[in-house]
mmCIF file of C-alpha atoms in Angstrom:
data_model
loop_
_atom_site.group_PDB
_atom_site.id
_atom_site.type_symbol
_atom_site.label_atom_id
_atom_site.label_comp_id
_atom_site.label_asym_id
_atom_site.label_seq_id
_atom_site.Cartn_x
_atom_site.Cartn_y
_atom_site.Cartn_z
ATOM 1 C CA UNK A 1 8.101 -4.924 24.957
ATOM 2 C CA UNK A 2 10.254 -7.624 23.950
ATOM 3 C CA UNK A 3 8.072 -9.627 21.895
ATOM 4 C CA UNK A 4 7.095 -6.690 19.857
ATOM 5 C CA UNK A 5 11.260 -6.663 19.094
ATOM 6 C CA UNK A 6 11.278 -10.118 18.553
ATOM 7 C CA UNK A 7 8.157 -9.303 15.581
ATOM 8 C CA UNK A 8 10.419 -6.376 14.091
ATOM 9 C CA UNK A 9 13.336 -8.564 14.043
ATOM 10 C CA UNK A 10 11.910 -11.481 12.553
ATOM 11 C CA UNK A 11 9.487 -9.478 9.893
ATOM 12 C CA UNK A 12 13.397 -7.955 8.787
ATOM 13 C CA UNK A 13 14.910 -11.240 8.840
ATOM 14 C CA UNK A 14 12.310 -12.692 6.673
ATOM 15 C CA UNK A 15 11.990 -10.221 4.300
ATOM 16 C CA UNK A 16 14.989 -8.168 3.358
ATOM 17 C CA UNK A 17 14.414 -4.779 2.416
ATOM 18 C CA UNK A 18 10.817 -5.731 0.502
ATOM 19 C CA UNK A 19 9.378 -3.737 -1.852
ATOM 20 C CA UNK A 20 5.648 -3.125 -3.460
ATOM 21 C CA UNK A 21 4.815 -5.778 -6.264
ATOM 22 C CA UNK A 22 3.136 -3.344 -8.089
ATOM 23 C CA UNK A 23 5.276 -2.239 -11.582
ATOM 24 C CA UNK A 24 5.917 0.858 -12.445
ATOM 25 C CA UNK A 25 8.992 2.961 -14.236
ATOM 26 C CA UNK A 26 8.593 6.579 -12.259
ATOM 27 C CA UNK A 27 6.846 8.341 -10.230
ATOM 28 C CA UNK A 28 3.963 9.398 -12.260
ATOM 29 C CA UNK A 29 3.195 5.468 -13.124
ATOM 30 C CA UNK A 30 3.584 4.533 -9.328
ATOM 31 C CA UNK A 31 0.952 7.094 -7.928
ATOM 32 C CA UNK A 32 -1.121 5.656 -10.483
ATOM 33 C CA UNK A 33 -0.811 2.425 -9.777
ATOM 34 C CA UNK A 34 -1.088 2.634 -5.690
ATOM 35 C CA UNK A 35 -4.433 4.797 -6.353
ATOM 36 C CA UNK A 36 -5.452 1.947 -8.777
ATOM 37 C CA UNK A 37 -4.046 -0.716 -5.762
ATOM 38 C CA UNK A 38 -7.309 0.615 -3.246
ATOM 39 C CA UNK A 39 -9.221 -2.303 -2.289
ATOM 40 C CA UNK A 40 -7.891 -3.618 -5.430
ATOM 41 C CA UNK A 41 -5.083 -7.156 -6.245
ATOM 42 C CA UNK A 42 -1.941 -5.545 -7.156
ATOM 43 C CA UNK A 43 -2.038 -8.465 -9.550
ATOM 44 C CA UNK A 44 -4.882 -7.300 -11.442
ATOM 45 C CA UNK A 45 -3.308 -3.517 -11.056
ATOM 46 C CA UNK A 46 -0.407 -4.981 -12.797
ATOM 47 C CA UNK A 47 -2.785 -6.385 -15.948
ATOM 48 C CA UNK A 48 -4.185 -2.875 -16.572
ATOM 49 C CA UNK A 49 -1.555 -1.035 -16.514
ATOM 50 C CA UNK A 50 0.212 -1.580 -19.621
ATOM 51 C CA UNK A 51 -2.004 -0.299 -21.907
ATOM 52 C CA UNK A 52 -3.414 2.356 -19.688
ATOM 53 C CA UNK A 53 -0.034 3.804 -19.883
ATOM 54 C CA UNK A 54 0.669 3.529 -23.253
ATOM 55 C CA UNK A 55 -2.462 5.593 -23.402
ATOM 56 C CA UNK A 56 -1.659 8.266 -20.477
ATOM 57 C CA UNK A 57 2.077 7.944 -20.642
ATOM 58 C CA UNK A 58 2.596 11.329 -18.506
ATOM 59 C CA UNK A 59 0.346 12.935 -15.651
ATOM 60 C CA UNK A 60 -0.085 15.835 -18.756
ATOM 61 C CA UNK A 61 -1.847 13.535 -20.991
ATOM 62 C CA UNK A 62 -3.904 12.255 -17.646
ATOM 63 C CA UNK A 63 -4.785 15.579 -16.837
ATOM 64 C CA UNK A 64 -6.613 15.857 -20.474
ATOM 65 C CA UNK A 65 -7.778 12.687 -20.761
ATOM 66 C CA UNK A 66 -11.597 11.912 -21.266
ATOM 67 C CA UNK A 67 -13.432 10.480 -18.812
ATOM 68 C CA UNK A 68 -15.482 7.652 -20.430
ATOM 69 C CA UNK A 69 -11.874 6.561 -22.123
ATOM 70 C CA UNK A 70 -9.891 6.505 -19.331
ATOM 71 C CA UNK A 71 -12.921 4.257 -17.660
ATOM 72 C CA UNK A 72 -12.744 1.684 -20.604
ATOM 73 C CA UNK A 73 -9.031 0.831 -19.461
ATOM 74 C CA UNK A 74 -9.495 0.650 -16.014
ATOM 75 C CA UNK A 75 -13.233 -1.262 -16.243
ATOM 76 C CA UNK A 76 -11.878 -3.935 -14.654
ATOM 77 C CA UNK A 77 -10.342 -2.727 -11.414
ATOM 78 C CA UNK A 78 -12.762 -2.126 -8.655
ATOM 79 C CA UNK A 79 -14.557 0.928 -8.299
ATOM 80 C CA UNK A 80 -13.373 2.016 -11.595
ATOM 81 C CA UNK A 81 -16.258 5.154 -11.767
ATOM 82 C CA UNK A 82 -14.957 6.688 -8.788
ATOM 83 C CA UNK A 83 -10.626 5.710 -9.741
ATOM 84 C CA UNK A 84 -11.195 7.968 -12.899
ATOM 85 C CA UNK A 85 -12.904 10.597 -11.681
ATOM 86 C CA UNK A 86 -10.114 11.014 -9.325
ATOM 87 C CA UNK A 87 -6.997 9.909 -11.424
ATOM 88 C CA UNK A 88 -7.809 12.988 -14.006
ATOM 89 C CA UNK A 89 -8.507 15.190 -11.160
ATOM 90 C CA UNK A 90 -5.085 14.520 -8.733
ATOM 91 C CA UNK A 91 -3.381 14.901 -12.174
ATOM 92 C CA UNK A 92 -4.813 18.272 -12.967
ATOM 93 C CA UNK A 93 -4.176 19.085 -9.629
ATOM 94 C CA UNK A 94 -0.872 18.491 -10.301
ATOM 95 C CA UNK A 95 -0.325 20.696 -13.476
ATOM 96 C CA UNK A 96 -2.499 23.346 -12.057
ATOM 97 C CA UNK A 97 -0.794 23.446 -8.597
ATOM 98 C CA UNK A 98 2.841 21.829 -8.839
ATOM 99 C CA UNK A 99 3.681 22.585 -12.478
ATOM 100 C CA UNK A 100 3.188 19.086 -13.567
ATOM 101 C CA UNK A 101 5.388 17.836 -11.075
ATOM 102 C CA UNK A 102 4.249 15.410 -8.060
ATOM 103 C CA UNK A 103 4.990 16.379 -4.712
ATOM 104 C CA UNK A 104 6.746 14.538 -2.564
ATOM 105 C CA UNK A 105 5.463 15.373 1.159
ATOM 106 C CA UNK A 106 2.475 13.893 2.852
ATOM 107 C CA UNK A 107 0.851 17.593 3.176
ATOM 108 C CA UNK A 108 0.724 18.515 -0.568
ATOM 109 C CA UNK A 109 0.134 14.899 -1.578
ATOM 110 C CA UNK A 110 -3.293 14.589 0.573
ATOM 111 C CA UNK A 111 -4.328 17.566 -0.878
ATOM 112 C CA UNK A 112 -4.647 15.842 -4.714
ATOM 113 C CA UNK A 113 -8.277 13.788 -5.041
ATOM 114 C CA UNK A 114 -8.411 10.234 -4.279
ATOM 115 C CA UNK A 115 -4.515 10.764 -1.990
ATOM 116 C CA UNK A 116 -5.356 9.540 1.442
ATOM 117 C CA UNK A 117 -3.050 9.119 4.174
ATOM 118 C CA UNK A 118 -2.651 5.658 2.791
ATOM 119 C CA UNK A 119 -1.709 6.502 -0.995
ATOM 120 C CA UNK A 120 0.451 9.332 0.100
ATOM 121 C CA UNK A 121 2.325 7.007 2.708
ATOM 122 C CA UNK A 122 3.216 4.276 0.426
ATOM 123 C CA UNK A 123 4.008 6.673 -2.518
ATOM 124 C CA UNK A 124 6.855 7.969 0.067
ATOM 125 C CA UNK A 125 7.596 4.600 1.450
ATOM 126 C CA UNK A 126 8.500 3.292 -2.355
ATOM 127 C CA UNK A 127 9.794 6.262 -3.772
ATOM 128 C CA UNK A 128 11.742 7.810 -0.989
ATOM 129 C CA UNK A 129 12.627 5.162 0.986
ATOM 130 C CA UNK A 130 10.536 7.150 3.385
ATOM 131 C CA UNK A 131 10.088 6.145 7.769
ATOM 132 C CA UNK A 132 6.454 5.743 7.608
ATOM 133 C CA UNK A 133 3.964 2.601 7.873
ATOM 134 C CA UNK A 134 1.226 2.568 5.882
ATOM 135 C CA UNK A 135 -2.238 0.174 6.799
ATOM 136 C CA UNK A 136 -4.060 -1.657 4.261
ATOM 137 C CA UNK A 137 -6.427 -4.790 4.839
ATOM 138 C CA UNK A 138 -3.499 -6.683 5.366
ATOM 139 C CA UNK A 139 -1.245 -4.686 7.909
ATOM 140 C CA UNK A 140 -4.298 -4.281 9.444
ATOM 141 C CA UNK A 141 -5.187 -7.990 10.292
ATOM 142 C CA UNK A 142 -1.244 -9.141 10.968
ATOM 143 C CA UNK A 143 -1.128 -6.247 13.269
ATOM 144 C CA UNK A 144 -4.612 -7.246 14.895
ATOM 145 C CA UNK A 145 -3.802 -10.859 14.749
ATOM 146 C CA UNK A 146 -0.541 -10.227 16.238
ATOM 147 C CA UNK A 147 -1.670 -7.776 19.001
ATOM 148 C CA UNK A 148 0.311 -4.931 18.063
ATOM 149 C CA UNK A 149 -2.700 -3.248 17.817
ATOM 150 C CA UNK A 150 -6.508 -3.183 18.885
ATOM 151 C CA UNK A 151 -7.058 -0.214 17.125
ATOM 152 C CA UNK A 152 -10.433 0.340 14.856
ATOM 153 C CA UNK A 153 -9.533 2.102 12.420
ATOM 154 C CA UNK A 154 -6.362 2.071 9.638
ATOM 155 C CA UNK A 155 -4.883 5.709 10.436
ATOM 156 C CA UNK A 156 -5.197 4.503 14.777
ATOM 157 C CA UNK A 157 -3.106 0.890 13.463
ATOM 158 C CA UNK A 158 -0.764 2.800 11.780
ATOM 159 C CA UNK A 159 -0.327 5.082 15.023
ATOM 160 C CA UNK A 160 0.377 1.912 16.892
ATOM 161 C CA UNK A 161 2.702 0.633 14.495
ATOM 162 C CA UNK A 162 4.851 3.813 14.280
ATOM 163 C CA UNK A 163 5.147 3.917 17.957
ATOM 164 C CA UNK A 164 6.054 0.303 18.475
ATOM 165 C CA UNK A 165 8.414 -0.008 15.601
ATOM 166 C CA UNK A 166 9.988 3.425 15.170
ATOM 167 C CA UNK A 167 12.125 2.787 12.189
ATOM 168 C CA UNK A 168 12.769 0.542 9.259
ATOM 169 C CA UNK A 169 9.016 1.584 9.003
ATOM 170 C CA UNK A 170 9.231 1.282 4.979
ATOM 171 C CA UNK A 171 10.788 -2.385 5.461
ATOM 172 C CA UNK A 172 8.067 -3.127 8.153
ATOM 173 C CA UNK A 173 5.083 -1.926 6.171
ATOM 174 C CA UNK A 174 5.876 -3.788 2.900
ATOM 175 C CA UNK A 175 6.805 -6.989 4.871
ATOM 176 C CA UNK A 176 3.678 -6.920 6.331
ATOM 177 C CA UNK A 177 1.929 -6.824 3.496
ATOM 178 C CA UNK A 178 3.523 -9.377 1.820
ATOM 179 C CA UNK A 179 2.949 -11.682 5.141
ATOM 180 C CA UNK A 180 -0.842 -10.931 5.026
ATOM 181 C CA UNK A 181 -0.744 -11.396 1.252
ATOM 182 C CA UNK A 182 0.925 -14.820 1.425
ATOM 183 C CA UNK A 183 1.231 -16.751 4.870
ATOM 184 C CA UNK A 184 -1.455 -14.980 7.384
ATOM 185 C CA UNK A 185 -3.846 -14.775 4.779
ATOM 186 C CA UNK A 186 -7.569 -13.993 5.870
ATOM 187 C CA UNK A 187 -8.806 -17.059 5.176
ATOM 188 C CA UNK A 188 -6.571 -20.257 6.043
ATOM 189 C CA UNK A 189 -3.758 -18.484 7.157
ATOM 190 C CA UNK A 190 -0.465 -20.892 6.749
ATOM 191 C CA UNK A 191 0.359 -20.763 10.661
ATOM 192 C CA UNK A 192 2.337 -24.261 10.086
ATOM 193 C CA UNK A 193 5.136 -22.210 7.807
ATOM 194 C CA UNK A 194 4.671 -18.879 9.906
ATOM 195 C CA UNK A 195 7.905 -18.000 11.327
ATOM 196 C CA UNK A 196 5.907 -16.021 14.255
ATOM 197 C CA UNK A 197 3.676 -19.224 15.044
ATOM 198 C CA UNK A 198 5.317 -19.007 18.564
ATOM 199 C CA UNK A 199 4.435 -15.445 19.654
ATOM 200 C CA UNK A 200 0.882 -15.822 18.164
ATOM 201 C CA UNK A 201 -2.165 -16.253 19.915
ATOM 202 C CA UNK A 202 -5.109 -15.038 17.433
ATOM 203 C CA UNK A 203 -7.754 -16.687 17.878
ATOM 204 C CA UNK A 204 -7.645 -17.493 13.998
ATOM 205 C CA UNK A 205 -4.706 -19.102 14.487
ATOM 206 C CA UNK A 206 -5.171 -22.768 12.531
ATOM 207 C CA UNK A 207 -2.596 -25.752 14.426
#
C-alpha cells in the first residue's frame, strides 16, 4: 500500500538511524537494562543502573548475587520481586549453558528466564543492528493508531509490522518508540507537530 510507504519513509526521515535511550557500555549491561525496561521508563532504568552495576559489574557476579541485595537496587523499578528472580537466573543460565557468554540468536536468547520475544528482539536490534521489530506499549498504539495493524496481541503487531515494512526494521522499531514516547503519546498525543497528521485517522486523534 502506498500510504504504509509513505509511514516507513517519513518514520526514516524523521528519525535517522535512532537508537534505544537506555545506557549501557556492553552487552551484559544492555540485556540488563532492556529486562529492567519491561513495563518500566527507560528514564528511571537509567537512575538504577549505575550503582546496580557497580555492584554486578559482569553477568558472573549476577549469577552469584543474593537475592534480597540485588532487590534493594532495583526496589524502585516496577515489579522488582519478579526482575531479580529472573536477572540472577538468565545470568546463571548463561554461565551454566553459554560459558558466561550471551548468545546472540533469538532461539538461545528466549530460552534464558525473563527473555521474551520482546527482550530478545531489541537486544538484537541494538546490538546487532539486527532486521527485526520489536512491540512494546508504544509500537503497539502508533501501529494501532496508524492502522498498520488491528492485531491483539504484541507478537501478532509485530507480525504485521515485519510484513508491511520488511527492512530497516531496527530503524522502524526504535523510531516508533520514540514517536509513541514523545509526539503520539497515550494521553494528549501532539497531532499539531505530528509529521503523519495527514495519513491519520485514529479516532484519538486531537485537531
Amino acid at each position: 500500500m502506498k500510504r504504509n510507504l509513505q509511514i516507513k519513509e517519513l518514520f526514516l526521515k524523521n528519525f535517522d538511524k535512532p537508537i534505544t535511550e537506555l545506557k549501557f557500555k556492553n552487552l551484559y549491561e544492555l540485556i540488563v537494562c532492556v529486562m529492567l525496561s519491561a513495563q518500566c521508563t527507560d528514564k528511571r532504568v537509567n537512575l538504577i543502573t549505575p550503582n546496580l552495576f557497580k555492584a554486578y559489574p559482569d553477568i558472573k557476579s549476577l549469577a552469584n548475587a543474593n537475592l534480597s541485595s540485588l532487590k534493594s537496587y532495583i526496589q524502585s523499578c516496577s515489579f522488582f520481586n519478579n526482575k531479580a528472580q529472573n536477572l540472577i537466573k538468565m545470568a546463571k543460565a548463561v554461565c551454566e549453558n553459554f560459558n558466561g557468554e550471551i548468545p546472540l540468536n533469538e532461539k538461545d536468547l528466549k530460552s534464558l528466564t525473563g527473555v521474551g520475544q520482546k527482550t530478545a528482539h531489541v537486544v538484537l536490534i541494538e546490538w546487532c543492528g539486527a532486521n527485526f521489530m520489536a512491540v512494546d506499549t508504544h509500537v503497539f498504539r502508533v501501529s494501532h493508531r496508524l492502522n498498520l495493524s488491528k492485531a491483539k496481541t504484541p507478537e501478532a503487531t509485530e507480525e504485521d509490522l515485519t510484513r508491511i515494512f520488511k527492512d530497516n526494521l531496527n530503524y522502524l522499531h526504535q523510531a516508533m518508540v520514540l514517536f509513541g514516547r514523545y509526539t503520539c503519546k497515550a494521553k494528549k498525543p501532539l497531532c499539531k507537530e505530528c509529521f503523519l497528521s495527514h495519513l491519520c485517522t485514529s479516532k484519538d486523534k486531537e485537531i
